[in-house]
mmCIF file of C-alpha atoms and ligand atoms in Angstrom:
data_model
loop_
_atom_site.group_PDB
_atom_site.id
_atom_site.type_symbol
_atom_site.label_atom_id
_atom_site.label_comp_id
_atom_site.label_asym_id
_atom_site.label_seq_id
_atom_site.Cartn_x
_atom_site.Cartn_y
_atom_site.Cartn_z
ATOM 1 C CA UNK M 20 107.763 -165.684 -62.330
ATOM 2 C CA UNK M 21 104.555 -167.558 -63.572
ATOM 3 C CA UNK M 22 102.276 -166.543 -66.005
ATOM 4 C CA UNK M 23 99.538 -164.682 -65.249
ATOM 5 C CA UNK M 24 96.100 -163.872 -66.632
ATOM 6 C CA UNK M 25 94.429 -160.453 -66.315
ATOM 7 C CA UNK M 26 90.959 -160.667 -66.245
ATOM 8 C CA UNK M 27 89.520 -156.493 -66.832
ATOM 9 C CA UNK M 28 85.806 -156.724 -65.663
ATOM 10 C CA UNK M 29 85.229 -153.125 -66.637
ATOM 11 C CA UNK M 30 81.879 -153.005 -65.507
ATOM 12 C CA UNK M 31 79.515 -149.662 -66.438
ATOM 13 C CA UNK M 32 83.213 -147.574 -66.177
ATOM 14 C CA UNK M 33 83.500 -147.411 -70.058
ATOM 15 C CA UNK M 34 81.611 -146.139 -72.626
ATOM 16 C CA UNK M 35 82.462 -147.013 -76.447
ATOM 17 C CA UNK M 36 84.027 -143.811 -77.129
ATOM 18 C CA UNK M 37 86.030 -144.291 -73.835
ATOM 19 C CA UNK M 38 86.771 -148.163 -74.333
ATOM 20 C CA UNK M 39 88.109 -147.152 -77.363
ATOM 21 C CA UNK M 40 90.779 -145.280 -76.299
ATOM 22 C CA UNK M 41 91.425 -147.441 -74.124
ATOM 23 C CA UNK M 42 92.446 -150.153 -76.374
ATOM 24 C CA UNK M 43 93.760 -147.471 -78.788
ATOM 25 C CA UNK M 44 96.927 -146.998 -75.762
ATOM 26 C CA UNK M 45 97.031 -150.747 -75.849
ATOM 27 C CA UNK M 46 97.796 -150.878 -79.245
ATOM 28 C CA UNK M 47 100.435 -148.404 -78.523
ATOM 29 C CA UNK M 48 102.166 -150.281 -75.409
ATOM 30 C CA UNK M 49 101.946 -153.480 -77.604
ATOM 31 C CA UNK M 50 105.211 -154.940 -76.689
ATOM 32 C CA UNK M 51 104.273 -155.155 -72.341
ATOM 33 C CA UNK M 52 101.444 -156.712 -73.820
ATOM 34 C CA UNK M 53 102.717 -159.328 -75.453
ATOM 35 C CA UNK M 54 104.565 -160.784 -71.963
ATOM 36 C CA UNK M 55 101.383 -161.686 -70.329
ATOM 37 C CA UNK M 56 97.140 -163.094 -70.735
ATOM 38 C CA UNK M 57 94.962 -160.843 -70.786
ATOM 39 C CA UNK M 58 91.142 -160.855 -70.707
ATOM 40 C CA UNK M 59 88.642 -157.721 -71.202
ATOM 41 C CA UNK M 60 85.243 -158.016 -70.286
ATOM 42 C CA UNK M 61 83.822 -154.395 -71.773
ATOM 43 C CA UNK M 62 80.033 -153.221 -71.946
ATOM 44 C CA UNK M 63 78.381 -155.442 -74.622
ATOM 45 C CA UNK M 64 77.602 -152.392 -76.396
ATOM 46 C CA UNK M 65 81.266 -151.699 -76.753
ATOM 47 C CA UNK M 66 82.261 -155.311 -77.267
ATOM 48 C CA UNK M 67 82.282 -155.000 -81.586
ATOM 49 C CA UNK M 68 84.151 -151.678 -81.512
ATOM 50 C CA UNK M 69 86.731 -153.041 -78.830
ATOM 51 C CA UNK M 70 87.199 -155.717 -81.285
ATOM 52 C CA UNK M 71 87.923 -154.268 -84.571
ATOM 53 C CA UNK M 72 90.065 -151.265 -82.804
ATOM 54 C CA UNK M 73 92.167 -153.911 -80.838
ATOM 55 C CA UNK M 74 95.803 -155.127 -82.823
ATOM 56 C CA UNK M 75 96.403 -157.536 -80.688
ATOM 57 C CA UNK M 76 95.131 -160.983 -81.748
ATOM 58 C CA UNK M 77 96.108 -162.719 -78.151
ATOM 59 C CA UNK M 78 94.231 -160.759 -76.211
ATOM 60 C CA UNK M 79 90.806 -162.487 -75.244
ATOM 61 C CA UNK M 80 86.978 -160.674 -74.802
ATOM 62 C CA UNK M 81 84.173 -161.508 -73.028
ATOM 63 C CA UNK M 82 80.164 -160.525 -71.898
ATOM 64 C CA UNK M 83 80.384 -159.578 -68.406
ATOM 65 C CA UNK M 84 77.292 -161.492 -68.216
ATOM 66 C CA UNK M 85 74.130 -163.034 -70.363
ATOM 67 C CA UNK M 86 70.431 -164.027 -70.389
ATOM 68 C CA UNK M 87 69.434 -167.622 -69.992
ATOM 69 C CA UNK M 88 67.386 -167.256 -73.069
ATOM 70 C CA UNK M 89 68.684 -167.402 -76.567
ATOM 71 C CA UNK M 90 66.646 -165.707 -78.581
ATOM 72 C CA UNK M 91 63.222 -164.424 -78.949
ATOM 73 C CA UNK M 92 61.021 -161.932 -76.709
ATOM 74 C CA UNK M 93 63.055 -161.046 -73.955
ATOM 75 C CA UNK M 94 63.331 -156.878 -74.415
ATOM 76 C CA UNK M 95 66.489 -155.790 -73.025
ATOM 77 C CA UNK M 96 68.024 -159.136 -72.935
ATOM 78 C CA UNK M 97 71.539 -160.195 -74.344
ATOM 79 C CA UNK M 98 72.989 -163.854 -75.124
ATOM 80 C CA UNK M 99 75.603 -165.578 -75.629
ATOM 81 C CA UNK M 100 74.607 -165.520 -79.245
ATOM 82 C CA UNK M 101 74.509 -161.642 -79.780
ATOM 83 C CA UNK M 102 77.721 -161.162 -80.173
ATOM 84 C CA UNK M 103 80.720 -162.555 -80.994
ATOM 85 C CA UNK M 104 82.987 -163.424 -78.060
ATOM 86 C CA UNK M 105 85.937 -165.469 -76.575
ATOM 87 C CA UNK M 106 84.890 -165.664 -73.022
ATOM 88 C CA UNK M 107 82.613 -165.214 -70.209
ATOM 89 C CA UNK M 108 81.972 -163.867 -66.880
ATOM 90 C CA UNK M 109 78.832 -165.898 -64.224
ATOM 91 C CA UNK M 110 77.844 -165.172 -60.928
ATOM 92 C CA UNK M 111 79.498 -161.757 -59.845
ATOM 93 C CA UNK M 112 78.493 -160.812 -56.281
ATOM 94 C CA UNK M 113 77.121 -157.695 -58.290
ATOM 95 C CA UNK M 114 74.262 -159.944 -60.471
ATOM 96 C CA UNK M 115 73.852 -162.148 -57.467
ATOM 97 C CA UNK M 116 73.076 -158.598 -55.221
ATOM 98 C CA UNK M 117 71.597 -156.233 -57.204
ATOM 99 C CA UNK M 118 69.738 -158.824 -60.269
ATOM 100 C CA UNK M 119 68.523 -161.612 -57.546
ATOM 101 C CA UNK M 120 70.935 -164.231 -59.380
ATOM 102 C CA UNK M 121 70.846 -167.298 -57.304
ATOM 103 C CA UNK M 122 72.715 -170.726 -57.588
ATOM 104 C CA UNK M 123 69.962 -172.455 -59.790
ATOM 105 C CA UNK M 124 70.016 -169.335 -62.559
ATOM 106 C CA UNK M 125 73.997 -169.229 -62.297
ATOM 107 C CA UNK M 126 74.068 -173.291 -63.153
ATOM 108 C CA UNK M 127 71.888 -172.874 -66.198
ATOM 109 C CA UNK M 128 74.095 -169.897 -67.772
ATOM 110 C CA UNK M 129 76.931 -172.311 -67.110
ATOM 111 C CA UNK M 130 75.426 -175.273 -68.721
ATOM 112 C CA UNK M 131 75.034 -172.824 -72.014
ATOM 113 C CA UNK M 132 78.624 -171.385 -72.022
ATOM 114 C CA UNK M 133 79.513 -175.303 -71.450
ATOM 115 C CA UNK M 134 77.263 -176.362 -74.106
ATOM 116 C CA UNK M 135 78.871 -173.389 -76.299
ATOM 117 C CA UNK M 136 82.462 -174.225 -75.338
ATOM 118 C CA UNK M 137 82.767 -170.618 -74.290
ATOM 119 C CA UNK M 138 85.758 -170.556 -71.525
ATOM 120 C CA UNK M 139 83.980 -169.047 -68.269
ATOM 121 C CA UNK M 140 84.800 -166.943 -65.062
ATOM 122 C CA UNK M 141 82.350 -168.494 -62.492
ATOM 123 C CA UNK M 142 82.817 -166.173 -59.264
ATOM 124 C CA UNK M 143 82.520 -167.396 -55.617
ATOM 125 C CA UNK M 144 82.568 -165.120 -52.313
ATOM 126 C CA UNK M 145 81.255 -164.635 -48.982
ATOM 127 C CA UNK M 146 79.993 -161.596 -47.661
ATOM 128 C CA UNK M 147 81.079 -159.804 -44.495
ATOM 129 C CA UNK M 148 78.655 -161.159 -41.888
ATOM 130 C CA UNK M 149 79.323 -164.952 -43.823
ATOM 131 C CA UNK M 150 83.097 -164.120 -43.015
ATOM 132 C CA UNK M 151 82.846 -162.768 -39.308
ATOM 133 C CA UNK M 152 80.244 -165.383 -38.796
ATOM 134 C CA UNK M 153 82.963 -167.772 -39.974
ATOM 135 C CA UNK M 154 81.089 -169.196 -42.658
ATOM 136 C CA UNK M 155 83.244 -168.313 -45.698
ATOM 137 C CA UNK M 156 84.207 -171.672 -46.469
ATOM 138 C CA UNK M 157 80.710 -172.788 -45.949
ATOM 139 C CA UNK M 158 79.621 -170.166 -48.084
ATOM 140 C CA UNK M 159 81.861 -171.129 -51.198
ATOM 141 C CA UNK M 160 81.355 -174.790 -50.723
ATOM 142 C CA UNK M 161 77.500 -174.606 -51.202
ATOM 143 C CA UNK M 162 78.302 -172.161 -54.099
ATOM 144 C CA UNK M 163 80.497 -174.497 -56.249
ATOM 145 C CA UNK M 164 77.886 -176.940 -55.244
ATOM 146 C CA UNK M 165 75.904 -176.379 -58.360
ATOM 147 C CA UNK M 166 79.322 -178.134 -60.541
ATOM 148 C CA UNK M 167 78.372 -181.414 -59.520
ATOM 149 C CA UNK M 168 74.907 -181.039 -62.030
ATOM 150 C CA UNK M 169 77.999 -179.744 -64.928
ATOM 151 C CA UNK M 170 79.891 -182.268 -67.322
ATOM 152 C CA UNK M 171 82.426 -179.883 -68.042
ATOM 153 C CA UNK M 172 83.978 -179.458 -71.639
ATOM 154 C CA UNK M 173 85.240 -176.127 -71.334
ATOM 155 C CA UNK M 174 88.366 -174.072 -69.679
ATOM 156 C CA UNK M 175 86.716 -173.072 -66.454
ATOM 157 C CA UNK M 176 88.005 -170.414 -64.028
ATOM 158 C CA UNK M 177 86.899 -169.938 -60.588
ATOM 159 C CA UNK M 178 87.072 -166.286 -59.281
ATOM 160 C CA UNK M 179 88.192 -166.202 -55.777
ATOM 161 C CA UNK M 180 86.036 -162.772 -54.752
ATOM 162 C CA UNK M 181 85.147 -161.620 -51.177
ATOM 163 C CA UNK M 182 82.147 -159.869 -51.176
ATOM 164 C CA UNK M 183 84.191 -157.501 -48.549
ATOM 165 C CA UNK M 184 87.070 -156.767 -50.655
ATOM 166 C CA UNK M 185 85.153 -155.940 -53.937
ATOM 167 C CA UNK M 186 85.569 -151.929 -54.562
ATOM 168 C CA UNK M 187 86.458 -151.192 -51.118
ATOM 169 C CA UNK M 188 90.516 -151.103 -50.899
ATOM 170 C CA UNK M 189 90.513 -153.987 -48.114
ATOM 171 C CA UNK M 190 92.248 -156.908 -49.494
ATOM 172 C CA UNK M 191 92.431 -160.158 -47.514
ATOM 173 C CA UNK M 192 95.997 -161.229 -46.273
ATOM 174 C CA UNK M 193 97.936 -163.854 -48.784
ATOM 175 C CA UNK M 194 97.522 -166.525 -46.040
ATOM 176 C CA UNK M 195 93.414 -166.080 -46.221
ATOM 177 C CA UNK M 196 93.480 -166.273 -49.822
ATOM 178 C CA UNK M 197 95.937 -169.123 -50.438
ATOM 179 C CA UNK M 198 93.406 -171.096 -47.398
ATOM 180 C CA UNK M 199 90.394 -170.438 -49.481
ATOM 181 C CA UNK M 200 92.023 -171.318 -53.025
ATOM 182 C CA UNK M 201 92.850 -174.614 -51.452
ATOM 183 C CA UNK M 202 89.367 -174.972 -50.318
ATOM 184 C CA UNK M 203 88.439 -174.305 -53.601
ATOM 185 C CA UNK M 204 90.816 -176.646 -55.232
ATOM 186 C CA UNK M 205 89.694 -179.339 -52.585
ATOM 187 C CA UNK M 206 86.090 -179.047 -53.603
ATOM 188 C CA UNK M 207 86.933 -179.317 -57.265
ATOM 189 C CA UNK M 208 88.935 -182.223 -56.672
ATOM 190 C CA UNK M 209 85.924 -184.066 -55.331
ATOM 191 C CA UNK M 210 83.861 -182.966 -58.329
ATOM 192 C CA UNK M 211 86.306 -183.404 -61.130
ATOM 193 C CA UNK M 212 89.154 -186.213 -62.343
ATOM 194 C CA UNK M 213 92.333 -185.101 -61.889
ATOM 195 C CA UNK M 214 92.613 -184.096 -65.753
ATOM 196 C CA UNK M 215 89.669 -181.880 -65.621
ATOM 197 C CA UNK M 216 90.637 -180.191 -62.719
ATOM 198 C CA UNK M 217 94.210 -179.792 -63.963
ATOM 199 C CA UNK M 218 92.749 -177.729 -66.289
ATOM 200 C CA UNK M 219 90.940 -175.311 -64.185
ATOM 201 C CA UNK M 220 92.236 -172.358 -63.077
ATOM 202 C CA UNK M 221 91.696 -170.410 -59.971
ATOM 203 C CA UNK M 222 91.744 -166.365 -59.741
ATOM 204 C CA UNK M 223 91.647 -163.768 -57.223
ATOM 205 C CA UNK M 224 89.338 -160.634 -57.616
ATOM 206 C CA UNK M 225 88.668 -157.709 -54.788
ATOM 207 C CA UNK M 226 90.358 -153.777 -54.722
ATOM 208 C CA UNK M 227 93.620 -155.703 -56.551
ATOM 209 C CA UNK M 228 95.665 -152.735 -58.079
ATOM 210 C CA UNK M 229 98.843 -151.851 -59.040
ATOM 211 C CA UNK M 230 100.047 -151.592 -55.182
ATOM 212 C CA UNK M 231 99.252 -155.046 -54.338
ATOM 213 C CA UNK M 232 99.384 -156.674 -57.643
ATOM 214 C CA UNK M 233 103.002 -158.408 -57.345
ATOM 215 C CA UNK M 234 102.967 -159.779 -53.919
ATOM 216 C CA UNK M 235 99.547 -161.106 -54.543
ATOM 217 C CA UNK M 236 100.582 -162.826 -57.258
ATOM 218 C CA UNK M 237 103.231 -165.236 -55.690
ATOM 219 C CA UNK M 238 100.563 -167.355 -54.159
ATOM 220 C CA UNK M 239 100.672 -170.612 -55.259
ATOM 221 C CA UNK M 240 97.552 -171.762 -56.530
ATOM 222 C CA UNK M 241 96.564 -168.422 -58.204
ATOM 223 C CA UNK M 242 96.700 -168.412 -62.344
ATOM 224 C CA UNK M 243 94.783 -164.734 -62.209
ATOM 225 C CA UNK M 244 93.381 -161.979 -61.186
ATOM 226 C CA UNK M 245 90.033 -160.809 -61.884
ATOM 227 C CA UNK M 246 90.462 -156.480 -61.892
ATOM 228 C CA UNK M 247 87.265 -154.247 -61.621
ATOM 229 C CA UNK M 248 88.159 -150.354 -60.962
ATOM 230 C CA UNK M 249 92.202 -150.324 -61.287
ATOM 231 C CA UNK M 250 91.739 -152.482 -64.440
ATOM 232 C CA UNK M 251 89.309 -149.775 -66.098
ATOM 233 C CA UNK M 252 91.909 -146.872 -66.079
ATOM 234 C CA UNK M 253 94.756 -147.340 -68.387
ATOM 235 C CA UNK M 254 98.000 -146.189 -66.154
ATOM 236 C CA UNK M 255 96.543 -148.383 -63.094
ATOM 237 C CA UNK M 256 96.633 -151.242 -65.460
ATOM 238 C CA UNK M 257 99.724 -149.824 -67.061
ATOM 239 C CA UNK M 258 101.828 -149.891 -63.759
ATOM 240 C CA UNK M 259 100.234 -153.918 -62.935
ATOM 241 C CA UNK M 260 101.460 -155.117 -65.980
ATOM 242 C CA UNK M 261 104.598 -153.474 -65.656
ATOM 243 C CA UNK M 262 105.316 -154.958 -61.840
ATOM 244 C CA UNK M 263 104.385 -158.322 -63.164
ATOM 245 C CA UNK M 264 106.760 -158.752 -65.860
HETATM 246 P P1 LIG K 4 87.388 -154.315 -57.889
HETATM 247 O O1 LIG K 4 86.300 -155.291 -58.482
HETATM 248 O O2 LIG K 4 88.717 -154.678 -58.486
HETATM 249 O O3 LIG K 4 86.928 -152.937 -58.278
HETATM 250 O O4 LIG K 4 87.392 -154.506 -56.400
HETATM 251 C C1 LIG K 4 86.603 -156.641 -58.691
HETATM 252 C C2 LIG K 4 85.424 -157.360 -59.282
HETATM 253 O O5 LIG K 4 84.278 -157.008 -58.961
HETATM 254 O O6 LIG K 4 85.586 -158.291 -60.085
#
């Protein structure tokens, strides 16, 4: 079986106390582990704790999201600068919906994470009516649009998530998945040489848990999966490790 990533968005699920103890059990169930990638994107308040508590060296953190400005007079604002991290997460449905994100602010955070070398999770997804309308592809297309403005230096992941199947327990069949990964590999091969986009790699996120985890993760094209609820409790993510190794 390949290798795959785990990408743990955990939202606003965890505290610091609780995130914590959460990495305190990972600690403990070390040698699981150690057999496959995982990424945890925390609360940025909890990212330095999460840090010095973790013993695991290979195991990767991230800002679930950042300002566009660096520094200076923007009260309540966090950047890629504030902290020290390994990754990063742009464009969830959730800052497009509920923050007004739209394509032009999602390419600028991109071009700083790119300009930082900061590996990045750019997600991509159409919403119900886009999908019954038949206008996913459409939809994704004009999202990865904004790459063509990005000379990219960095390891660059594109999250696979349908609005639909975000938090909501419906998860698209393996067929509909695989169909829009190739779209999305198609696209990226019209953007990219073949060496940059050999280097991409493409994940899956929406109501994955440990009851769909391993037959999900046979399709071809996927390297990941990006996990928000299962992900943020410790036995859900327990049990998807454990039926992917
Ligand atoms: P979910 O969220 O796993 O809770 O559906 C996925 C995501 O938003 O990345």
């Amino acid at each position: 079986m390949k290798k795959i990533t785990l990408a743990l968005n955990w939202k606003l699920y965890l505290n610091e106390l609780e995130s914590i103890e959460f990495v305190e059990k990972i600690n403990h169930s070390k040698n699981q582990f150690d057999l496959i990638d995982l990424e945890i994107y925390p609360s940025a308040t909890a990212i330095r704790s999460v840090r010095n508590v973790l013993n695991h060296s290979s195991i990767k953190i991230g800002l679930q999201d950042f300002s566009i400005f660096e520094k200076g007079a923007f009260t309540g604002s966090l950047s890629l600068s504030s902290i020290e991290i390994d990754c990063c997460i742009v464009g969830h449905s959730e800052r497009r919906d509920f923050y007004n994100e739209n394509d032009n602010l999602i390419l600028k955070k991109l071009q700083i994470s790119n300009a930082k070398k900061i590996s990045t999770i750019l997600c991509v997804g159409e919403s119900l009516n886009e999908k019954e309308e038949g206008l996913s592809k459409e939809r994704i297309k004009s999202q990865l649009s904004i790459l063509k403005n990005l000379d990219i230096q960095i390891p660059l992941t594109i999250a696979y998530e349908p609005i639909w199947a975000i938090g909501t327990g419906e998860v698209p069949s393996k067929e509909y998945i695989s169909d829009m990964l190739s779209t999305i590999k198609s696209e990226l091969n019209t953007l990219y040489s073949h060496e940059k986009n050999s280097a991409l790699r493409l994940f899956y996120g929406g109501s994955v848990d440990e009851t769909n985890i391993r037959n999900l993760s046979d399709i071809v094209l996927l390297d990941g999966f990006l996990i928000g609820s299962a992900g943020s409790k410790f036995e859900k993510l327990m049990k998807m490790v454990n039926n992917l190794i």
